[in-house]
mmCIF file of C-alpha atoms in Angstrom:
data_model
loop_
_atom_site.group_PDB
_atom_site.id
_atom_site.type_symbol
_atom_site.label_atom_id
_atom_site.label_comp_id
_atom_site.label_asym_id
_atom_site.label_seq_id
_atom_site.Cartn_x
_atom_site.Cartn_y
_atom_site.Cartn_z
ATOM 1 C CA UNK M 1 31.141 139.279 91.508
ATOM 2 C CA UNK M 2 30.678 135.550 92.494
ATOM 3 C CA UNK M 3 33.306 134.221 90.025
ATOM 4 C CA UNK M 4 35.532 137.007 90.998
ATOM 5 C CA UNK M 5 35.319 135.939 94.561
ATOM 6 C CA UNK M 6 35.533 132.267 93.789
ATOM 7 C CA UNK M 7 38.819 133.018 91.631
ATOM 8 C CA UNK M 8 40.518 135.082 94.255
ATOM 9 C CA UNK M 9 39.534 132.332 96.786
ATOM 10 C CA UNK M 10 40.882 129.702 94.713
ATOM 11 C CA UNK M 11 44.487 131.055 94.373
ATOM 12 C CA UNK M 12 44.300 132.256 98.096
ATOM 13 C CA UNK M 13 44.450 128.345 98.691
ATOM 14 C CA UNK M 14 46.966 127.962 96.373
ATOM 15 C CA UNK M 15 49.365 130.520 98.326
ATOM 16 C CA UNK M 16 48.557 129.212 101.764
ATOM 17 C CA UNK M 17 48.820 125.709 100.292
ATOM 18 C CA UNK M 18 52.205 125.842 99.589
ATOM 19 C CA UNK M 19 53.100 126.933 102.556
ATOM 20 C CA UNK M 20 51.936 124.208 104.434
ATOM 21 C CA UNK M 21 53.663 120.644 104.842
ATOM 22 C CA UNK M 22 51.087 118.599 103.318
ATOM 23 C CA UNK M 23 50.694 114.776 102.818
ATOM 24 C CA UNK M 24 49.699 113.628 99.570
ATOM 25 C CA UNK M 25 45.876 113.609 99.636
ATOM 26 C CA UNK M 26 45.592 109.800 98.817
ATOM 27 C CA UNK M 27 48.300 108.809 101.146
ATOM 28 C CA UNK M 28 46.519 110.489 104.327
ATOM 29 C CA UNK M 29 45.033 108.180 106.890
ATOM 30 C CA UNK M 30 41.725 109.846 106.810
ATOM 31 C CA UNK M 31 41.473 110.146 103.227
ATOM 32 C CA UNK M 32 38.480 107.338 102.965
ATOM 33 C CA UNK M 33 36.303 109.736 105.093
ATOM 34 C CA UNK M 34 36.428 112.428 102.418
ATOM 35 C CA UNK M 35 36.027 109.520 99.672
ATOM 36 C CA UNK M 36 33.141 107.941 101.485
ATOM 37 C CA UNK M 37 31.187 111.348 101.773
ATOM 38 C CA UNK M 38 31.806 112.027 98.240
ATOM 39 C CA UNK M 39 30.457 108.904 97.025
ATOM 40 C CA UNK M 40 27.515 108.931 99.326
ATOM 41 C CA UNK M 41 26.666 112.364 98.152
ATOM 42 C CA UNK M 42 26.929 111.545 94.444
ATOM 43 C CA UNK M 43 25.011 107.996 95.073
ATOM 44 C CA UNK M 44 22.316 109.185 97.015
ATOM 45 C CA UNK M 45 21.815 112.168 94.633
ATOM 46 C CA UNK M 46 21.241 109.789 92.000
ATOM 47 C CA UNK M 47 18.906 107.784 93.925
ATOM 48 C CA UNK M 48 17.137 110.947 94.947
ATOM 49 C CA UNK M 49 16.647 111.983 91.590
ATOM 50 C CA UNK M 50 15.229 108.769 90.102
ATOM 51 C CA UNK M 51 12.528 108.781 93.192
ATOM 52 C CA UNK M 52 11.454 112.248 92.146
ATOM 53 C CA UNK M 53 11.012 111.670 88.444
ATOM 54 C CA UNK M 54 14.279 112.962 87.146
ATOM 55 C CA UNK M 55 13.590 112.632 83.453
ATOM 56 C CA UNK M 56 17.247 113.710 82.024
ATOM 57 C CA UNK M 57 19.092 110.563 80.927
ATOM 58 C CA UNK M 58 21.948 112.743 81.950
ATOM 59 C CA UNK M 59 22.482 112.253 85.998
ATOM 60 C CA UNK M 60 23.309 115.187 87.770
ATOM 61 C CA UNK M 61 22.223 114.527 91.407
ATOM 62 C CA UNK M 62 22.250 117.077 93.967
ATOM 63 C CA UNK M 63 24.507 119.105 91.780
ATOM 64 C CA UNK M 64 23.511 121.984 89.215
ATOM 65 C CA UNK M 65 24.264 119.867 85.989
ATOM 66 C CA UNK M 66 25.542 116.582 84.818
ATOM 67 C CA UNK M 67 29.261 118.155 84.173
ATOM 68 C CA UNK M 68 29.730 119.505 87.823
ATOM 69 C CA UNK M 69 28.417 115.908 88.642
ATOM 70 C CA UNK M 70 31.162 114.194 86.702
ATOM 71 C CA UNK M 71 33.974 116.399 88.077
ATOM 72 C CA UNK M 72 32.687 115.604 91.488
ATOM 73 C CA UNK M 73 33.093 112.012 90.467
ATOM 74 C CA UNK M 74 36.559 112.425 88.997
ATOM 75 C CA UNK M 75 37.425 114.007 92.885
ATOM 76 C CA UNK M 76 37.449 110.109 94.008
ATOM 77 C CA UNK M 77 40.387 109.321 91.663
ATOM 78 C CA UNK M 78 42.392 112.065 93.554
ATOM 79 C CA UNK M 79 41.477 110.424 97.099
ATOM 80 C CA UNK M 80 42.391 106.755 95.601
ATOM 81 C CA UNK M 81 45.924 105.494 97.160
ATOM 82 C CA UNK M 82 47.620 103.815 94.337
ATOM 83 C CA UNK M 83 50.465 102.770 96.629
ATOM 84 C CA UNK M 84 49.323 101.219 99.637
ATOM 85 C CA UNK M 85 46.066 100.225 98.384
ATOM 86 C CA UNK M 86 45.399 96.615 96.719
ATOM 87 C CA UNK M 87 45.252 96.404 93.327
ATOM 88 C CA UNK M 88 41.633 95.083 93.511
ATOM 89 C CA UNK M 89 40.774 98.134 95.409
ATOM 90 C CA UNK M 90 42.056 100.496 93.006
ATOM 91 C CA UNK M 91 40.502 98.912 89.984
ATOM 92 C CA UNK M 92 37.379 99.090 92.088
ATOM 93 C CA UNK M 93 37.809 102.764 92.612
ATOM 94 C CA UNK M 94 38.380 103.235 88.951
ATOM 95 C CA UNK M 95 35.324 101.327 87.983
ATOM 96 C CA UNK M 96 33.283 103.666 90.250
ATOM 97 C CA UNK M 97 34.422 106.711 88.901
ATOM 98 C CA UNK M 98 33.908 105.598 85.515
ATOM 99 C CA UNK M 99 30.357 104.324 86.076
ATOM 100 C CA UNK M 100 29.730 107.484 87.635
ATOM 101 C CA UNK M 101 30.926 109.528 84.502
ATOM 102 C CA UNK M 102 28.873 107.127 82.253
ATOM 103 C CA UNK M 103 25.940 108.425 84.102
ATOM 104 C CA UNK M 104 26.556 112.199 83.642
ATOM 105 C CA UNK M 105 27.192 111.370 80.214
ATOM 106 C CA UNK M 106 29.938 114.005 80.011
ATOM 107 C CA UNK M 107 31.966 113.057 77.145
ATOM 108 C CA UNK M 108 34.795 115.819 78.034
ATOM 109 C CA UNK M 109 35.305 113.851 81.193
ATOM 110 C CA UNK M 110 35.658 110.490 79.521
ATOM 111 C CA UNK M 111 37.801 111.697 77.095
ATOM 112 C CA UNK M 112 40.195 113.258 79.967
ATOM 113 C CA UNK M 113 40.021 110.235 82.045
ATOM 114 C CA UNK M 114 41.232 108.531 78.819
ATOM 115 C CA UNK M 115 44.007 110.669 78.498
ATOM 116 C CA UNK M 116 44.881 110.711 82.001
ATOM 117 C CA UNK M 117 44.754 106.614 81.824
ATOM 118 C CA UNK M 118 47.067 106.828 78.691
ATOM 119 C CA UNK M 119 49.783 108.990 80.716
ATOM 120 C CA UNK M 120 49.528 106.623 84.006
ATOM 121 C CA UNK M 121 50.417 103.548 81.876
ATOM 122 C CA UNK M 122 52.801 105.084 79.614
ATOM 123 C CA UNK M 123 54.966 106.819 82.024
ATOM 124 C CA UNK M 124 53.867 106.597 85.390
ATOM 125 C CA UNK M 125 54.611 102.806 85.826
ATOM 126 C CA UNK M 126 57.889 100.602 85.994
ATOM 127 C CA UNK M 127 58.380 98.236 83.193
ATOM 128 C CA UNK M 128 59.127 98.219 79.350
ATOM 129 C CA UNK M 129 58.137 101.955 77.841
ATOM 130 C CA UNK M 130 58.364 100.200 74.408
ATOM 131 C CA UNK M 131 56.011 97.391 75.381
ATOM 132 C CA UNK M 132 53.594 99.139 77.115
ATOM 133 C CA UNK M 133 53.160 101.872 74.411
ATOM 134 C CA UNK M 134 52.606 98.948 71.860
ATOM 135 C CA UNK M 135 49.905 97.347 74.193
ATOM 136 C CA UNK M 136 48.148 100.855 74.478
ATOM 137 C CA UNK M 137 48.512 101.609 70.607
ATOM 138 C CA UNK M 138 46.810 98.066 69.749
ATOM 139 C CA UNK M 139 43.928 98.763 72.194
ATOM 140 C CA UNK M 140 43.511 102.321 71.188
ATOM 141 C CA UNK M 141 43.284 100.648 67.449
ATOM 142 C CA UNK M 142 40.605 97.819 68.523
ATOM 143 C CA UNK M 143 38.787 100.765 70.172
ATOM 144 C CA UNK M 144 38.547 102.786 66.882
ATOM 145 C CA UNK M 145 37.987 99.611 65.076
ATOM 146 C CA UNK M 146 34.806 99.104 67.371
ATOM 147 C CA UNK M 147 33.697 102.444 67.294
ATOM 148 C CA UNK M 148 33.737 102.833 63.279
ATOM 149 C CA UNK M 149 32.164 98.925 62.791
ATOM 150 C CA UNK M 150 29.715 98.693 65.558
ATOM 151 C CA UNK M 151 25.801 98.949 64.180
ATOM 152 C CA UNK M 152 23.775 101.677 65.398
ATOM 153 C CA UNK M 153 21.633 101.241 68.133
ATOM 154 C CA UNK M 154 23.867 98.694 70.147
ATOM 155 C CA UNK M 155 25.759 100.904 72.483
ATOM 156 C CA UNK M 156 24.413 104.552 73.287
ATOM 157 C CA UNK M 157 27.445 106.132 74.232
ATOM 158 C CA UNK M 158 28.891 105.482 70.575
ATOM 159 C CA UNK M 159 25.661 106.450 69.223
ATOM 160 C CA UNK M 160 25.864 109.743 70.920
ATOM 161 C CA UNK M 161 29.443 110.653 69.953
ATOM 162 C CA UNK M 162 28.673 109.553 66.193
ATOM 163 C CA UNK M 163 25.782 112.069 66.613
ATOM 164 C CA UNK M 164 27.674 115.146 67.534
ATOM 165 C CA UNK M 165 30.444 114.368 64.756
ATOM 166 C CA UNK M 166 27.558 114.337 62.353
ATOM 167 C CA UNK M 167 25.924 117.346 63.288
ATOM 168 C CA UNK M 168 29.349 119.169 63.625
ATOM 169 C CA UNK M 169 30.390 117.852 59.944
ATOM 170 C CA UNK M 170 26.915 119.487 58.626
ATOM 171 C CA UNK M 171 27.481 122.803 60.078
ATOM 172 C CA UNK M 172 30.971 123.467 61.206
ATOM 173 C CA UNK M 173 31.204 125.794 57.753
ATOM 174 C CA UNK M 174 28.332 127.993 59.077
ATOM 175 C CA UNK M 175 30.340 128.507 62.623
ATOM 176 C CA UNK M 176 33.275 129.573 60.942
ATOM 177 C CA UNK M 177 31.713 132.127 58.531
ATOM 178 C CA UNK M 178 30.089 133.749 61.659
ATOM 179 C CA UNK M 179 26.428 132.977 60.437
ATOM 180 C CA UNK M 180 23.658 132.358 62.973
ATOM 181 C CA UNK M 181 22.860 128.963 63.745
ATOM 182 C CA UNK M 182 19.178 127.885 64.384
ATOM 183 C CA UNK M 183 19.817 125.521 67.047
ATOM 184 C CA UNK M 184 16.267 124.819 68.146
ATOM 185 C CA UNK M 185 15.775 123.220 64.651
ATOM 186 C CA UNK M 186 18.657 121.086 65.259
ATOM 187 C CA UNK M 187 17.538 120.246 68.744
ATOM 188 C CA UNK M 188 14.187 118.948 67.299
ATOM 189 C CA UNK M 189 16.036 116.647 64.533
ATOM 190 C CA UNK M 190 19.076 115.788 66.426
ATOM 191 C CA UNK M 191 18.529 115.804 69.996
ATOM 192 C CA UNK M 192 19.976 117.859 72.806
ATOM 193 C CA UNK M 193 23.310 115.462 73.320
ATOM 194 C CA UNK M 194 23.742 115.575 69.624
ATOM 195 C CA UNK M 195 23.963 119.318 69.543
ATOM 196 C CA UNK M 196 26.465 120.153 72.163
ATOM 197 C CA UNK M 197 29.624 119.833 70.465
ATOM 198 C CA UNK M 198 28.195 122.258 67.904
ATOM 199 C CA UNK M 199 27.085 124.716 70.242
ATOM 200 C CA UNK M 200 30.713 124.484 71.958
ATOM 201 C CA UNK M 201 32.281 125.612 68.908
ATOM 202 C CA UNK M 202 29.660 128.081 68.066
ATOM 203 C CA UNK M 203 30.188 129.750 71.500
ATOM 204 C CA UNK M 204 34.000 129.279 71.607
ATOM 205 C CA UNK M 205 34.100 131.290 67.759
ATOM 206 C CA UNK M 206 32.002 133.922 69.251
ATOM 207 C CA UNK M 207 34.229 134.632 72.135
ATOM 208 C CA UNK M 208 37.503 134.261 70.265
ATOM 209 C CA UNK M 209 35.999 136.654 67.710
ATOM 210 C CA UNK M 210 35.180 139.483 69.672
ATOM 211 C CA UNK M 211 38.448 138.965 71.791
ATOM 212 C CA UNK M 212 40.813 139.095 68.756
ATOM 213 C CA UNK M 213 38.957 142.133 67.283
ATOM 214 C CA UNK M 214 39.227 144.204 70.602
ATOM 215 C CA UNK M 215 41.205 146.950 71.409
ATOM 216 C CA UNK M 216 45.207 146.245 72.672
ATOM 217 C CA UNK M 217 44.201 146.770 76.220
ATOM 218 C CA UNK M 218 41.473 144.084 76.042
ATOM 219 C CA UNK M 219 43.340 141.621 74.620
ATOM 220 C CA UNK M 220 46.584 141.812 77.247
ATOM 221 C CA UNK M 221 44.276 142.170 80.364
ATOM 222 C CA UNK M 222 40.935 140.927 79.246
ATOM 223 C CA UNK M 223 37.342 142.084 79.966
ATOM 224 C CA UNK M 224 37.195 141.148 83.641
ATOM 225 C CA UNK M 225 36.240 138.196 85.506
ATOM 226 C CA UNK M 226 32.963 137.107 85.178
ATOM 227 C CA UNK M 227 32.342 139.062 81.788
ATOM 228 C CA UNK M 228 31.418 136.185 79.454
ATOM 229 C CA UNK M 229 28.351 135.446 81.443
ATOM 230 C CA UNK M 230 27.605 139.169 81.078
ATOM 231 C CA UNK M 231 28.327 139.548 77.370
ATOM 232 C CA UNK M 232 27.251 136.185 75.911
ATOM 233 C CA UNK M 233 24.635 135.255 78.191
ATOM 234 C CA UNK M 234 26.375 131.638 78.394
ATOM 235 C CA UNK M 235 29.342 130.481 80.023
ATOM 236 C CA UNK M 236 32.237 129.513 77.490
ATOM 237 C CA UNK M 237 32.426 125.898 78.288
ATOM 238 C CA UNK M 238 36.206 126.230 77.550
ATOM 239 C CA UNK M 239 38.197 127.244 80.832
ATOM 240 C CA UNK M 240 40.999 128.237 78.656
ATOM 241 C CA UNK M 241 39.048 130.369 76.337
ATOM 242 C CA UNK M 242 37.176 132.042 79.421
ATOM 243 C CA UNK M 243 40.617 132.802 81.286
ATOM 244 C CA UNK M 244 41.872 134.361 78.155
ATOM 245 C CA UNK M 245 38.948 136.390 77.422
ATOM 246 C CA UNK M 246 38.260 137.487 81.084
ATOM 247 C CA UNK M 247 42.230 138.130 82.245
ATOM 248 C CA UNK M 248 43.517 138.412 78.903
ATOM 249 C CA UNK M 249 46.905 136.770 77.436
ATOM 250 C CA UNK M 250 48.933 138.338 80.270
ATOM 251 C CA UNK M 251 46.254 136.403 83.046
ATOM 252 C CA UNK M 252 46.127 133.501 80.739
ATOM 253 C CA UNK M 253 49.812 133.355 80.672
ATOM 254 C CA UNK M 254 50.263 133.659 84.712
ATOM 255 C CA UNK M 255 47.305 131.341 85.322
ATOM 256 C CA UNK M 256 49.561 128.382 82.992
ATOM 257 C CA UNK M 257 52.282 129.417 84.839
ATOM 258 C CA UNK M 258 51.058 128.849 88.212
ATOM 259 C CA UNK M 259 49.616 125.580 87.504
ATOM 260 C CA UNK M 260 52.493 124.464 85.281
ATOM 261 C CA UNK M 261 54.831 124.859 88.421
ATOM 262 C CA UNK M 262 52.553 122.697 90.535
ATOM 263 C CA UNK M 263 52.541 120.295 87.730
ATOM 264 C CA UNK M 264 56.075 120.624 87.472
ATOM 265 C CA UNK M 265 56.568 120.010 91.092
ATOM 266 C CA UNK M 266 54.733 116.762 91.196
ATOM 267 C CA UNK M 267 56.023 113.253 91.185
ATOM 268 C CA UNK M 268 55.052 111.652 87.880
ATOM 269 C CA UNK M 269 53.158 109.149 89.249
ATOM 270 C CA UNK M 270 50.555 111.424 90.605
ATOM 271 C CA UNK M 271 50.186 113.729 87.519
ATOM 272 C CA UNK M 272 47.622 111.757 85.388
ATOM 273 C CA UNK M 273 44.939 112.991 87.089
ATOM 274 C CA UNK M 274 45.711 116.611 86.349
ATOM 275 C CA UNK M 275 46.173 115.661 83.160
ATOM 276 C CA UNK M 276 42.392 113.881 83.011
ATOM 277 C CA UNK M 277 41.039 117.032 84.664
ATOM 278 C CA UNK M 278 43.053 119.859 81.902
ATOM 279 C CA UNK M 279 41.663 117.915 78.882
ATOM 280 C CA UNK M 280 38.038 117.923 81.091
ATOM 281 C CA UNK M 281 38.672 122.013 81.165
ATOM 282 C CA UNK M 282 38.807 122.365 77.344
ATOM 283 C CA UNK M 283 34.882 121.684 77.185
ATOM 284 C CA UNK M 284 33.742 122.741 80.639
ATOM 285 C CA UNK M 285 33.493 125.483 83.158
ATOM 286 C CA UNK M 286 35.621 123.645 85.946
ATOM 287 C CA UNK M 287 37.224 126.849 87.247
ATOM 288 C CA UNK M 288 33.561 127.679 88.631
ATOM 289 C CA UNK M 289 33.933 124.358 90.608
ATOM 290 C CA UNK M 290 35.447 125.813 93.922
ATOM 291 C CA UNK M 291 35.280 122.808 95.996
ATOM 292 C CA UNK M 292 36.759 120.680 93.298
ATOM 293 C CA UNK M 293 39.502 122.924 92.035
ATOM 294 C CA UNK M 294 40.651 123.592 95.364
ATOM 295 C CA UNK M 295 40.617 119.916 96.096
ATOM 296 C CA UNK M 296 42.775 119.436 92.957
ATOM 297 C CA UNK M 297 45.142 122.316 93.929
ATOM 298 C CA UNK M 298 45.969 121.078 97.506
ATOM 299 C CA UNK M 299 46.395 117.331 95.393
ATOM 300 C CA UNK M 300 49.212 119.013 93.591
ATOM 301 C CA UNK M 301 50.707 120.717 95.879
ATOM 302 C CA UNK M 302 51.236 117.869 98.321
ATOM 303 C CA UNK M 303 52.052 115.693 95.959
ATOM 304 C CA UNK M 304 55.095 117.995 94.899
ATOM 305 C CA UNK M 305 57.034 118.173 98.498
ATOM 306 C CA UNK M 306 60.483 117.168 98.612
ATOM 307 C CA UNK M 307 60.032 114.174 100.651
ATOM 308 C CA UNK M 308 57.900 112.255 98.102
ATOM 309 C CA UNK M 309 60.404 109.910 96.329
ATOM 310 C CA UNK M 310 59.613 109.781 92.420
ATOM 311 C CA UNK M 311 60.668 106.132 91.541
ATOM 312 C CA UNK M 312 59.965 106.621 87.901
ATOM 313 C CA UNK M 313 62.642 109.326 87.665
ATOM 314 C CA UNK M 314 65.116 106.929 89.608
ATOM 315 C CA UNK M 315 68.028 106.246 87.464
ATOM 316 C CA UNK M 316 71.247 104.691 87.602
ATOM 317 C CA UNK M 317 73.002 107.268 89.421
ATOM 318 C CA UNK M 318 70.624 107.320 92.394
ATOM 319 C CA UNK M 319 70.981 103.523 92.710
ATOM 320 C CA UNK M 320 74.770 103.971 92.694
ATOM 321 C CA UNK M 321 74.571 106.153 95.783
ATOM 322 C CA UNK M 322 74.896 103.550 98.513
ATOM 323 C CA UNK M 323 78.294 102.172 96.974
ATOM 324 C CA UNK M 324 79.693 105.505 96.890
ATOM 325 C CA UNK M 325 78.664 106.220 100.507
ATOM 326 C CA UNK M 326 80.408 102.935 101.032
ATOM 327 C CA UNK M 327 83.803 104.129 99.569
ATOM 328 C CA UNK M 328 83.618 107.219 101.238
ATOM 329 C CA UNK M 329 83.098 105.462 104.770
ATOM 330 C CA UNK M 330 86.021 102.795 103.838
ATOM 331 C CA UNK M 331 88.379 105.837 102.815
ATOM 332 C CA UNK M 332 87.626 107.650 106.331
ATOM 333 C CA UNK M 333 88.410 104.233 108.332
#
């Protein structure tokens, strides 16, 4: 019932938001108040956890889990004004968000941020696209080389990612065959963090196997909101698979249409953070986080109003408009 309430409430927010004359959230005069409130909530939560002997290396603060902590940290990027703010302030905001993501040690959030950042630099900025593409390609290549060449025990995030990949390589055949996997023994040998990737693959395989072996009505309309937790005793950790299972093919398509329309209405310069969160949704249960998803929806709606000039879409035809108007005025006179 709780999941259904949050699901309906989110779509009500979208419905009402579309009818309101919203200013882009990052450009509102008091956005800094919400930004400061969220940042203080996260930072104070970190210190509170440390003071109370929190042992888990993945920070969660006052929130239920580190993944929710990471999603909340990404909300700071929605409130960062990339137009009127100084470049130093923008860089500082990104640095704060990245630091919080590293504290949460949530791989999906970090991968999502990288995907969004690539989009931001390729499509949302002025300049030579080929030149920016080459710079990004070289940067990504250097990161890959660093990842593969760096010795163990030098950088924890790289060690953890390698560990996840190694565990998946050893056990993916058991996942595909549908055999039971003793996660307790793997956790004892490899640790909880290194097992999370394999567990997700196993969970997704179980859910999709049941879904596509179901009757036609279940495939089309799903099992109902909230049934993933009931049937599998765990969340899907993939919002797309969860929506597919709970609302069926029709529900998934309708959800993609709603969010796709909001995305298409947005100016290109605002889209990058949406891409970051959309990628993050492949590995987490972000749809359950009503405050964050509502803020994201309002951000997307406000960034799609007709009064926003998308400079990245301005072409030669738009630049010639003043000349056309001058000719019309001259002919009239």
